[in-house]
Coordinates of C-alpha atoms in Angstrom, one line a residue:
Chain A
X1 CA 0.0 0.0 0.0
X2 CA 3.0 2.3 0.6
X3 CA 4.0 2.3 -3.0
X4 CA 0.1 3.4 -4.1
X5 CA -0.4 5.9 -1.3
X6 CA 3.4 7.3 -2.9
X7 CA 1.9 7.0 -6.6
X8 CA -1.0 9.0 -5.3
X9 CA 0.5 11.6 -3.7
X10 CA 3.0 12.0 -6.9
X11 CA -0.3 12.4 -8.8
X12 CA -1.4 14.6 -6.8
X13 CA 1.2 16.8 -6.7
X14 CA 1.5 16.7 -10.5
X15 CA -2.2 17.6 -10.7
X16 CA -2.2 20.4 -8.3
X17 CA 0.7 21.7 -10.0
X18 CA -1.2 21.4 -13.5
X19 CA -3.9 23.0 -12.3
X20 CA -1.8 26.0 -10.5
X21 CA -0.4 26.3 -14.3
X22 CA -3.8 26.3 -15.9
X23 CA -4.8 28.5 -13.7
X24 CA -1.9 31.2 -14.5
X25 CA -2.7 30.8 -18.3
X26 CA -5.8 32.0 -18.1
X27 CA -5.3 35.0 -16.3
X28 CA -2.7 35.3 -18.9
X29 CA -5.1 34.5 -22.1
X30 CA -7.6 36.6 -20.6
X31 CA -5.3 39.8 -19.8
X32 CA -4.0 39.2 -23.5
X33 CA -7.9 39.1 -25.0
X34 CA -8.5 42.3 -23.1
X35 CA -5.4 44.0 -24.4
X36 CA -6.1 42.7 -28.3
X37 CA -9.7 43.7 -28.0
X38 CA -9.3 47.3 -25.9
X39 CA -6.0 48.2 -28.2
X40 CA -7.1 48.3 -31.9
X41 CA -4.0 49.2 -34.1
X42 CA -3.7 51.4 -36.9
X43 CA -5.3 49.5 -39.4
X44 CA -8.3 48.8 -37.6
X45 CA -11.1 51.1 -39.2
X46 CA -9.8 49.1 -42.4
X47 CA -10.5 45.8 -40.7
X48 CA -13.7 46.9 -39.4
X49 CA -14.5 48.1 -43.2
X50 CA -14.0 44.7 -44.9
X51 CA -16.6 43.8 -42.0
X52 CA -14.3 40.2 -41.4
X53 CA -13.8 41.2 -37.4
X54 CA -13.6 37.4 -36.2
X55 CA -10.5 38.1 -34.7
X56 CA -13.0 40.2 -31.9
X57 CA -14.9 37.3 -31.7
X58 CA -12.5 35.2 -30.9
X59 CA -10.7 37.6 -28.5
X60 CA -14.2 37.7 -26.5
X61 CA -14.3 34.0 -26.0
X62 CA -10.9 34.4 -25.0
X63 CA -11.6 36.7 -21.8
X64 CA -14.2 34.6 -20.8
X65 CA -12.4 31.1 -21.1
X66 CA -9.5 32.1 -19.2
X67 CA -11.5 33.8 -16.2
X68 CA -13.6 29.5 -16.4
X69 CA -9.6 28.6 -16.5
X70 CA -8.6 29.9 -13.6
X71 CA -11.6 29.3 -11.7
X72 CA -12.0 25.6 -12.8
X73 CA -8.4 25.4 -11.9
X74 CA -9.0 26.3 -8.3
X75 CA -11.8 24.1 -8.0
X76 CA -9.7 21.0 -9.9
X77 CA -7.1 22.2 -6.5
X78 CA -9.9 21.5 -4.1
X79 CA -11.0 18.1 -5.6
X80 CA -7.9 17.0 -5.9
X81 CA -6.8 17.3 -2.6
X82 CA -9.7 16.5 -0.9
X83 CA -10.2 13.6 -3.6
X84 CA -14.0 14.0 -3.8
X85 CA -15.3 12.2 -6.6
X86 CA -18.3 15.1 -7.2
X87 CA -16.0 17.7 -7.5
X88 CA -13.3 16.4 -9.5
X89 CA -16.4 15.0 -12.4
X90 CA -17.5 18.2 -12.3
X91 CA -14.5 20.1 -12.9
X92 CA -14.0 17.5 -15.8
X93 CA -16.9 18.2 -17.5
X94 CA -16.6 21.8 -17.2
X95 CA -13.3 21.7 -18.2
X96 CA -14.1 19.5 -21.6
X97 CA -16.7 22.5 -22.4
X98 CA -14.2 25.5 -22.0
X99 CA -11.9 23.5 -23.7
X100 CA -14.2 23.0 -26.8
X101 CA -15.0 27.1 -26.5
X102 CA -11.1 27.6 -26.6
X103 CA -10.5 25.3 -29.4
X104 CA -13.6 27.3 -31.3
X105 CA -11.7 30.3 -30.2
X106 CA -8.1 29.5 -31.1
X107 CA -9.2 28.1 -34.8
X108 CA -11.8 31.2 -35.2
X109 CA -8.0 33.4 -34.8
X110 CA -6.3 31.1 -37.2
X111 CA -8.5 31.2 -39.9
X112 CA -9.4 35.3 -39.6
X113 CA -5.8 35.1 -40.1
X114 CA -5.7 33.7 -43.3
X115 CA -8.5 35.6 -44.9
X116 CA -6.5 39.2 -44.7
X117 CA -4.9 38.7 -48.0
X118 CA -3.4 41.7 -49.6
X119 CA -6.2 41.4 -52.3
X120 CA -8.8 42.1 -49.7
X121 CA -7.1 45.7 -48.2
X122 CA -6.5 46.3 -52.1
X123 CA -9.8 46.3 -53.5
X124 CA -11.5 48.5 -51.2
X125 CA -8.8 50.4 -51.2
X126 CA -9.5 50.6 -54.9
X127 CA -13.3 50.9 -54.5
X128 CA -13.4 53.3 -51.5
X129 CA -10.7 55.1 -51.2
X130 CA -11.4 59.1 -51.6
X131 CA -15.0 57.5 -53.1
X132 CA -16.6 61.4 -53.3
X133 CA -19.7 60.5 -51.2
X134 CA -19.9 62.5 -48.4
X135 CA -22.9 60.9 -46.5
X136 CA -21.1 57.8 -46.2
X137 CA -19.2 57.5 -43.3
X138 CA -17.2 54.2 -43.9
X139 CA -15.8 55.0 -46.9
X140 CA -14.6 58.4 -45.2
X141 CA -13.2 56.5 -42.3
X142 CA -11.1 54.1 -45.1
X143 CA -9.9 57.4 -46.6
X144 CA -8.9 58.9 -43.4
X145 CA -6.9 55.6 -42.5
X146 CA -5.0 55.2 -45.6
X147 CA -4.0 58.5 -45.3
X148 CA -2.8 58.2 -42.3
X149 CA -1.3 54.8 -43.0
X150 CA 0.4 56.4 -45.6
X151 CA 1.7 59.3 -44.0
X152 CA 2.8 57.7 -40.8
X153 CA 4.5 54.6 -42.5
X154 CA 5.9 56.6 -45.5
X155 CA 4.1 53.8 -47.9
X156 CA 1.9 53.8 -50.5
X157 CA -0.9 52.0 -51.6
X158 CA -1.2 48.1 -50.4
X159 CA 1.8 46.9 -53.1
X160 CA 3.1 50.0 -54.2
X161 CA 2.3 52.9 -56.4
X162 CA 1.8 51.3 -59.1
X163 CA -1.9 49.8 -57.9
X164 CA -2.7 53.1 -58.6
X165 CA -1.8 52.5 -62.0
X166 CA -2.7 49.0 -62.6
X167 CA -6.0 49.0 -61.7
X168 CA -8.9 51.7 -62.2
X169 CA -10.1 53.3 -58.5
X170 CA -12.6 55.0 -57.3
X171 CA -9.7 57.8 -56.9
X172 CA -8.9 57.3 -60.5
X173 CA -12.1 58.7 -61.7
X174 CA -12.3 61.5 -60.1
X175 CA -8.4 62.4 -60.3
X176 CA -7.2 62.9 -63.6
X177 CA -4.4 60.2 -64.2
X178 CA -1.7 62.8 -65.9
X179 CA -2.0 65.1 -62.8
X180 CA -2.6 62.4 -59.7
X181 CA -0.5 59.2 -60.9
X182 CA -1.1 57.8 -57.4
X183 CA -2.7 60.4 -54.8
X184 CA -0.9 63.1 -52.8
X185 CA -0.4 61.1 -49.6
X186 CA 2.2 59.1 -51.6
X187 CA 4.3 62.0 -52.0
X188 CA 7.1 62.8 -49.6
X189 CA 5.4 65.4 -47.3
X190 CA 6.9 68.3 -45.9
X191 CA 5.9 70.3 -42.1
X192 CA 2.6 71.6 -44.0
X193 CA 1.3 69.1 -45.3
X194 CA 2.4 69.9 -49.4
X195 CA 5.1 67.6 -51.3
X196 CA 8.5 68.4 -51.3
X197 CA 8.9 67.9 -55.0
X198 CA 5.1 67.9 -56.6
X199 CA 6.7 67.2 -60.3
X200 CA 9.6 64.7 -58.6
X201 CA 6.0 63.1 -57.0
X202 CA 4.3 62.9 -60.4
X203 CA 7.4 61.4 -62.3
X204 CA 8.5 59.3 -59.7
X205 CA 11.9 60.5 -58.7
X206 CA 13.3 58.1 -56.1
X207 CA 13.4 60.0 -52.3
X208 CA 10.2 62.5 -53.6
X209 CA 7.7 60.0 -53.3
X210 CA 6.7 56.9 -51.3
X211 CA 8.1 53.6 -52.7
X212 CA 7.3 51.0 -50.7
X213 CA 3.5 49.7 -50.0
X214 CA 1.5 49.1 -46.7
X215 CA 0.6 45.9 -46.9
X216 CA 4.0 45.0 -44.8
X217 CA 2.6 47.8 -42.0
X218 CA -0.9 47.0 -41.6
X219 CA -0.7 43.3 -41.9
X220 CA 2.3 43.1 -39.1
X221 CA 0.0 44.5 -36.0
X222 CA -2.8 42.2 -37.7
X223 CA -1.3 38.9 -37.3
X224 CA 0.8 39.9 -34.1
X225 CA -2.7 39.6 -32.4
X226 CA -4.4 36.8 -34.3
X227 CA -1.5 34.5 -33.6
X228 CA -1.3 35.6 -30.0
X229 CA -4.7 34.5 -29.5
X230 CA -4.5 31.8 -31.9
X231 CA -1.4 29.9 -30.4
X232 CA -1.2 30.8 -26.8
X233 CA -4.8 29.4 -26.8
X234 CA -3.3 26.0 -28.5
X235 CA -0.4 26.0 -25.5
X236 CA -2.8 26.3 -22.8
X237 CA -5.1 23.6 -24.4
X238 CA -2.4 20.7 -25.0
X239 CA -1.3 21.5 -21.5
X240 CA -5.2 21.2 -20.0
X241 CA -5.5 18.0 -22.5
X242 CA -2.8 16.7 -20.1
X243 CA -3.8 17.8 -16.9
X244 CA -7.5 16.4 -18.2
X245 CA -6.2 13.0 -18.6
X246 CA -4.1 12.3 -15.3
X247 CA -7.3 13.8 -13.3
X248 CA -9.7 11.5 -15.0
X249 CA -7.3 8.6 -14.4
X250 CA -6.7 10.0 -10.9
X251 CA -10.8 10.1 -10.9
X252 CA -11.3 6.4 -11.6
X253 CA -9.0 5.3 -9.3
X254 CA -10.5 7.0 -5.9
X255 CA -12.8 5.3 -3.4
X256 CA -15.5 5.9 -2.6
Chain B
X1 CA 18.5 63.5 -90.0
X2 CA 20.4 63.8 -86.9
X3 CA 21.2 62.1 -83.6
X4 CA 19.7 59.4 -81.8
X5 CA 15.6 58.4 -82.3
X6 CA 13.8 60.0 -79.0
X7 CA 13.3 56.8 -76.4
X8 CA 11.7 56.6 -73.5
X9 CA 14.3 57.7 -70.4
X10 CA 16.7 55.2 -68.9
X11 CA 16.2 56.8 -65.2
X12 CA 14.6 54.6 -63.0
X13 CA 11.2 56.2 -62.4
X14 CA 8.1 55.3 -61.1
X15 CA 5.9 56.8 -63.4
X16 CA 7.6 56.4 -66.7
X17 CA 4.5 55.4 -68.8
X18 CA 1.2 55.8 -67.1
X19 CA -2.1 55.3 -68.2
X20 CA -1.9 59.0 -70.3
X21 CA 1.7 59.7 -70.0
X22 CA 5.0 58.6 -70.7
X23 CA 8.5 60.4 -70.0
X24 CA 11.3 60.7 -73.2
X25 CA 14.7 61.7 -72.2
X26 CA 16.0 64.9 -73.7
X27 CA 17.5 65.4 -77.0
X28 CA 20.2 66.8 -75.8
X29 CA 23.1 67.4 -78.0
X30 CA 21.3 66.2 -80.6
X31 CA 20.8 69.4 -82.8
X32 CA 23.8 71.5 -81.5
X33 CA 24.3 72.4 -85.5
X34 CA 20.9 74.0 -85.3
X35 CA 21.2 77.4 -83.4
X36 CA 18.4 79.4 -85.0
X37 CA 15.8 76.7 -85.1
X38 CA 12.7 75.7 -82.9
X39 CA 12.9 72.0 -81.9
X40 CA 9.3 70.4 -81.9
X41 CA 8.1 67.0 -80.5
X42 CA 5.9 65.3 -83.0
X43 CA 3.3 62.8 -81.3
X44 CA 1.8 60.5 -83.7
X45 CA -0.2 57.0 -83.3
X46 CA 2.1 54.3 -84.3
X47 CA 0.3 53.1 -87.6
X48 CA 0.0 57.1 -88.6
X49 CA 3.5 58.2 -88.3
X50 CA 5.1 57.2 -91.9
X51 CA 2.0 59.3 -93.0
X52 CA 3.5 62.9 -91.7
X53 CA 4.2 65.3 -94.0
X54 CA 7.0 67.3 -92.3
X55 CA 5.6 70.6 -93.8
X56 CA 2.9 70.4 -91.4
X57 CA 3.1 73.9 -89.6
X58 CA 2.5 73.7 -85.4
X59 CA 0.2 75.4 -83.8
X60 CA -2.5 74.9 -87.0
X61 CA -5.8 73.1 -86.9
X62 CA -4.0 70.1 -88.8
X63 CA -1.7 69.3 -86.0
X64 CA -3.8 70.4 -82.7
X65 CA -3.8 68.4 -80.1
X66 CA -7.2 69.0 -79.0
X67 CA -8.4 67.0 -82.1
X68 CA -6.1 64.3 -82.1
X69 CA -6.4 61.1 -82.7
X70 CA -9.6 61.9 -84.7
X71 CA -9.9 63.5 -87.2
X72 CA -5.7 64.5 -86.3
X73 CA -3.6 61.9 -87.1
X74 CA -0.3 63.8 -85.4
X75 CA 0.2 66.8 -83.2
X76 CA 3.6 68.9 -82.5
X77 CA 3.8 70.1 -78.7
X78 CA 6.9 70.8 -76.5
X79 CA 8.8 73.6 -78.2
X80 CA 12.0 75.1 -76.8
X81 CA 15.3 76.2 -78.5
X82 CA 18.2 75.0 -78.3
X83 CA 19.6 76.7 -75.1
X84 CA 17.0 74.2 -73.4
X85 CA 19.0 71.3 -74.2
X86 CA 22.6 72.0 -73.3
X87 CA 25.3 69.8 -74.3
X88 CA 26.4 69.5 -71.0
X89 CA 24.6 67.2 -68.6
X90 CA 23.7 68.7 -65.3
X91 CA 25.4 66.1 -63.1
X92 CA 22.5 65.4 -60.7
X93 CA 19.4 67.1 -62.1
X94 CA 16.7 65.2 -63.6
X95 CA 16.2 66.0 -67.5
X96 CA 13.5 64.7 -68.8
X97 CA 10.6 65.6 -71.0
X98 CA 7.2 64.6 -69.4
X99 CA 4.9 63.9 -72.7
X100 CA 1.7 64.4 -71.5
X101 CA 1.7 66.4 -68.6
X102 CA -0.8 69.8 -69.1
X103 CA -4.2 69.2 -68.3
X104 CA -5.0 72.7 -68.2
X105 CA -5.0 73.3 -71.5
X106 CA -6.4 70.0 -72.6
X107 CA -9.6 70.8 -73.9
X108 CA -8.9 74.4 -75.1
X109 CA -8.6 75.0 -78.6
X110 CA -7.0 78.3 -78.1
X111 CA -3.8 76.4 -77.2
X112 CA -3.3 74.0 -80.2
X113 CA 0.4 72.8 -79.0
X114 CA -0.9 71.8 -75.4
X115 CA 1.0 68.8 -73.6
X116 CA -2.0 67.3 -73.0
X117 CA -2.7 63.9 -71.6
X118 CA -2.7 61.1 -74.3
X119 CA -6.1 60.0 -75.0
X120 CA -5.4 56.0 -75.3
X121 CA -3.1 53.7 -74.6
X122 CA -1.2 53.7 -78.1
X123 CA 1.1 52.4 -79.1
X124 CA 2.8 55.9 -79.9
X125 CA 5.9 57.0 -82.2
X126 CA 7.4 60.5 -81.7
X127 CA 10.2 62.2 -83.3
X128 CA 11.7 65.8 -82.8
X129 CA 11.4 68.5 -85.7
X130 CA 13.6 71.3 -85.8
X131 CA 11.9 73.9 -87.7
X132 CA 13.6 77.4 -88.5
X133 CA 11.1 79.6 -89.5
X134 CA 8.3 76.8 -91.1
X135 CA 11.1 75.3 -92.5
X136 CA 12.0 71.9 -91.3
X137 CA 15.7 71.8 -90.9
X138 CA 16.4 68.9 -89.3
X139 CA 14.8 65.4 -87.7
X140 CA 15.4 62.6 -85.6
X141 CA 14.2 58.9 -86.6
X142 CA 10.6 57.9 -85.4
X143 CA 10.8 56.0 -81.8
X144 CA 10.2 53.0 -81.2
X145 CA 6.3 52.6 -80.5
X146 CA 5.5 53.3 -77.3
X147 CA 2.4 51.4 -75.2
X148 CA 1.1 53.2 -72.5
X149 CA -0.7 51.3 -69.1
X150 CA -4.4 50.1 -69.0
X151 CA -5.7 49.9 -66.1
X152 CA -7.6 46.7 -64.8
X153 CA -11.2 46.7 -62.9
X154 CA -11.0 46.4 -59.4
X155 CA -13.5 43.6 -59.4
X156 CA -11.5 41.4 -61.1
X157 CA -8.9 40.8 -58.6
X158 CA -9.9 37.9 -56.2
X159 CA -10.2 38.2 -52.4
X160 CA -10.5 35.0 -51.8
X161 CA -8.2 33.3 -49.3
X162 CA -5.0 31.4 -50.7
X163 CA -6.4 28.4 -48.7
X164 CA -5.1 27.5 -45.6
X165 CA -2.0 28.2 -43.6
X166 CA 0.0 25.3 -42.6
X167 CA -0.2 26.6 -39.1
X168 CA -4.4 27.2 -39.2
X169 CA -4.5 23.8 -39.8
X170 CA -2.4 22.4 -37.4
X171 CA -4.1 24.0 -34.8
X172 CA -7.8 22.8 -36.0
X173 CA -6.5 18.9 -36.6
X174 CA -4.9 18.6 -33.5
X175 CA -7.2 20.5 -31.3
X176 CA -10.3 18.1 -32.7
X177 CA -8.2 15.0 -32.2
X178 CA -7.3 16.1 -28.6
X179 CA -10.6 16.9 -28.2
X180 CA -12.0 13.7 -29.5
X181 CA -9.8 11.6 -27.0
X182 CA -10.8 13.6 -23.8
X183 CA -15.0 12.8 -24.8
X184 CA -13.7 9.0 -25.4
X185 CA -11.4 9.0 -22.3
X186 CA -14.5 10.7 -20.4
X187 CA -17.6 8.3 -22.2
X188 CA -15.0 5.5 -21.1
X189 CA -14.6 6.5 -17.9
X190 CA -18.0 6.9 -16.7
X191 CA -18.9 3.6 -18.3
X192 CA -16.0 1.7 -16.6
X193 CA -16.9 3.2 -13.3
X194 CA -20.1 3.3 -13.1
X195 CA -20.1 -0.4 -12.6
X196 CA -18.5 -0.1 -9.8
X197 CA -15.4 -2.2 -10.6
X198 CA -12.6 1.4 -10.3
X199 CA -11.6 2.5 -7.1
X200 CA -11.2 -0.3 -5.2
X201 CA -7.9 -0.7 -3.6
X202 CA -5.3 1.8 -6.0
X203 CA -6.1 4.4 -3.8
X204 CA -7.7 5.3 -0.2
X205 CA -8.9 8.3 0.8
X206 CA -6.6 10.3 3.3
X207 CA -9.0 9.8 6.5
X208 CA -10.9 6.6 6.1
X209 CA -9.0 5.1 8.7
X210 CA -11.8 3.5 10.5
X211 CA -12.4 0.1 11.6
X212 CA -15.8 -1.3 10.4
X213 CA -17.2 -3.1 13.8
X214 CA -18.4 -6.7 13.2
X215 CA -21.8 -8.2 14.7
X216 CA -22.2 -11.3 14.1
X217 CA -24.8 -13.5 15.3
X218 CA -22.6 -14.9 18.1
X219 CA -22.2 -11.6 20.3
X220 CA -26.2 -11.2 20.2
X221 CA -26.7 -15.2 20.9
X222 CA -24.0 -14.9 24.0
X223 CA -25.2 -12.0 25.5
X224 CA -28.6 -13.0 25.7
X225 CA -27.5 -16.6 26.5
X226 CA -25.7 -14.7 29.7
X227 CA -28.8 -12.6 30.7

């Protein structure tokens, strides 16, 4: 009996330390929800535009499993040391739900993830950007963006200029293409506001107008938070998926 | 016939053909024999430049560029003397001619040798004119035709996604298959206890240390047998 009662204390320690673990993770995952969802980047009125937002979604869940984490953690502590058959069952079966809303969350990051292909910020660039409507209120929030995008990062257009040029734009039709080749924000700005160089600008004089495009800006603060979500969320749910097992094995092996 | 046939610049810029403009590098040096004479760019659509008569006089209905392409099958535009194009080349200046570049003057008539903006994508051949007088003194070759951009519709590029990350699904194939061995382990394990055969001797709760008392029929028989 000496050798079980040591086996059982080794699982026990093992599963209070688990659950001590889980239970740090989801203050963690729910401190990094909040700080995804309450601190949208630069980009984000664009985001918001192409009306694909999953990543808030998926940030939401997030808060709300790790708060169940680290409470279902404490409880799995109790059970475990007072080896209470009630307790511990129901902390599994809580525990197999949050994991399921976790794994909906964590894939829900992924895939948003994938679906913010430079094709998407380029054609409503193309279709809304300075779009002369002045009752809409998206399409002035995309213009406001870019601009600002464009400014701030010295960058222009999602590849380059020359989207401007390959494709036709809302922009294009009311800017005539000999005197606005790609739009003023693309020009290298001085303190008022007015290009350095307007004709430099309009030819395309390397150092008088903006070279590079945005798509490496915008989509850098993008994916830093889907993949925060996305994968901190898979850590914490292969370590639970451990923790899981030994207490159900742990489960089936107390008296009652 | 002089120098080298106009071509578009060798600089590295941007917007070296656009959709209504294109950028020609400067005959420079090209017609330093020619002091007195007025050197003139001659625009023309590719298939209608071994059609121009080189007594066409500028600045005449025949040659304005507010009726070109129709019924105008080439207009004359940029013209500046020869002090505009030194021989010497300005060691970090930028000298190019910008064909195309006056939309002010693009739709009035009063202004037949506007720069205006090209009205198609081409192709184009131009050739400089030097003219003294009305007298055409000297040319270059016709260029090489030139194309200018079109510009694609918006809606034909595709937003769909370029499938799925390696990573996306990773994350989806193992989560379900971690997820399909807890409901299994769990189904199994309230199955395999609930008959009552788990829990038996592995392990003993920390304070059921108590001795179960045995009556048996003997203690009852003896005490009443001593009574």
């Amino acid at each position: 009996m000496a050798k079980s009662d040591d086996c059982m204390h080794i699982l026990q320690g093992l599963l209070v330390f688990g659950n001590v673990v889980i239970g740090m993770c989801g203050i963690a995952l729910t401190a990094e929800c909040i700080y995804v969802v309450s601190n949208p980047h630069g980009a984000y009125p664009l985001l918001k535009a192409t009306e694909n937002s999953d990543i808030h979604a998926a940030a939401w869940i997030g808060i709300f499993v790790g708060l169940a984490l680290f409470a279902l953690s404490i409880l799995g502590i109790i059970g475990v040391i007072k080896a209470s058959r009630t307790l511990l069952l129901v902390y599994i079966i809580l525990m197999v739900i949050t994991f399921a809303f976790e794994m909906a969350s964590s894939i829900t990051a992924a895939t948003h993830q994938d679906s913010l292909t430079p094709n998407v910020f380029l054609k409503q660039m193309l279709e809304r950007y300075q779009k002369s409507d002045p009752n809409n209120n998206s399409d002035n929030e995309v213009t406001k963006t870019w601009d600002e995008l464009m400014h701030q990062n010295h960058c222009c257009g999602v590849n380059g200029p020359s989207d401007w040029q390959e494709y036709t734009s809302a922009f294009r039709g009311t800017h005539s293409d000999a005197d606005y080749p790609w739009p003023r924000a693309c020009c290298v700005l001085d303190a008022k506001g007015l290009p350095v160089n307007l004709d430099g600008c309009k030819l395309g004089v390397a150092g008088y107008y903006n070279r590079n495009g945005c798509y490496d800006a915008m989509s850098g603060p993008v994916n830093a938070h889907a993949w925060g979500v996305a994968w901190f969320g898979f850590a914490i749910l292969c370590w639970t998926f451990c923790v899981l097992l030994g207490t159900m094995f742990y489960w089936s092996g107390i008296e009652y | 016939k002089v120098g080298p046939a106009p071509a578009l610049t060798k600089q590295p810029l941007e917007g070296l053909t656009t959709a209504s403009t294109f950028v020609l590098d400067q005959p420079r040096c090209v017609f330093k024999d020619f002091g007195n004479a007025v050197i003139w760019l001659v625009v023309a659509l590719a298939k209608d430049a071994p059609a121009f008569n080189n007594s066409a006089g500028p600045g005449t209905p025949e040659t304005a560029f507010q009726s070109f392409p129709e019924p105008v099958s080439a207009y004359m535009t940029l013209n500046a003397t020869l002090g505009s194009y030194p021989c010497i080349e300005p060691p970090r200046d930028i000298t190019v001619l910008r064909v195309g570049s006056e939309t002010s003057c693009a739709k009035d008539v009063s202004r037949p040798t506007c720069n205006g903006p090209l009205p198609g994508p081409g192709p184009y051949r131009v050739k400089f004119l030097a003219l003294e007088g009305s007298v055409p003194v000297a040319e270059t070759d016709w260029s090489m035709p030139i194309t200018l951009r079109t510009a694609k519709s918006p809606s034909s590029l595709s937003t769909a996604g370029s499938g799925h990350s390696a990573g996306m699904i990773a994350i989806t194939a193992i989560l379900s298959i971690l997820l399909a061995i807890l409901l299994a382990a769990l189904v199994a394990m309230l199955v395999f206890c609930s008959s009552d055969s788990c829990g038996s001797s592995t392990f003993s709760k920390p304070d059921s240390v108590s001795v179960r008392r045995y009556n048996t029929h003997h203690v009852y028989d003896q005490a009443a047998a001593r009574l």
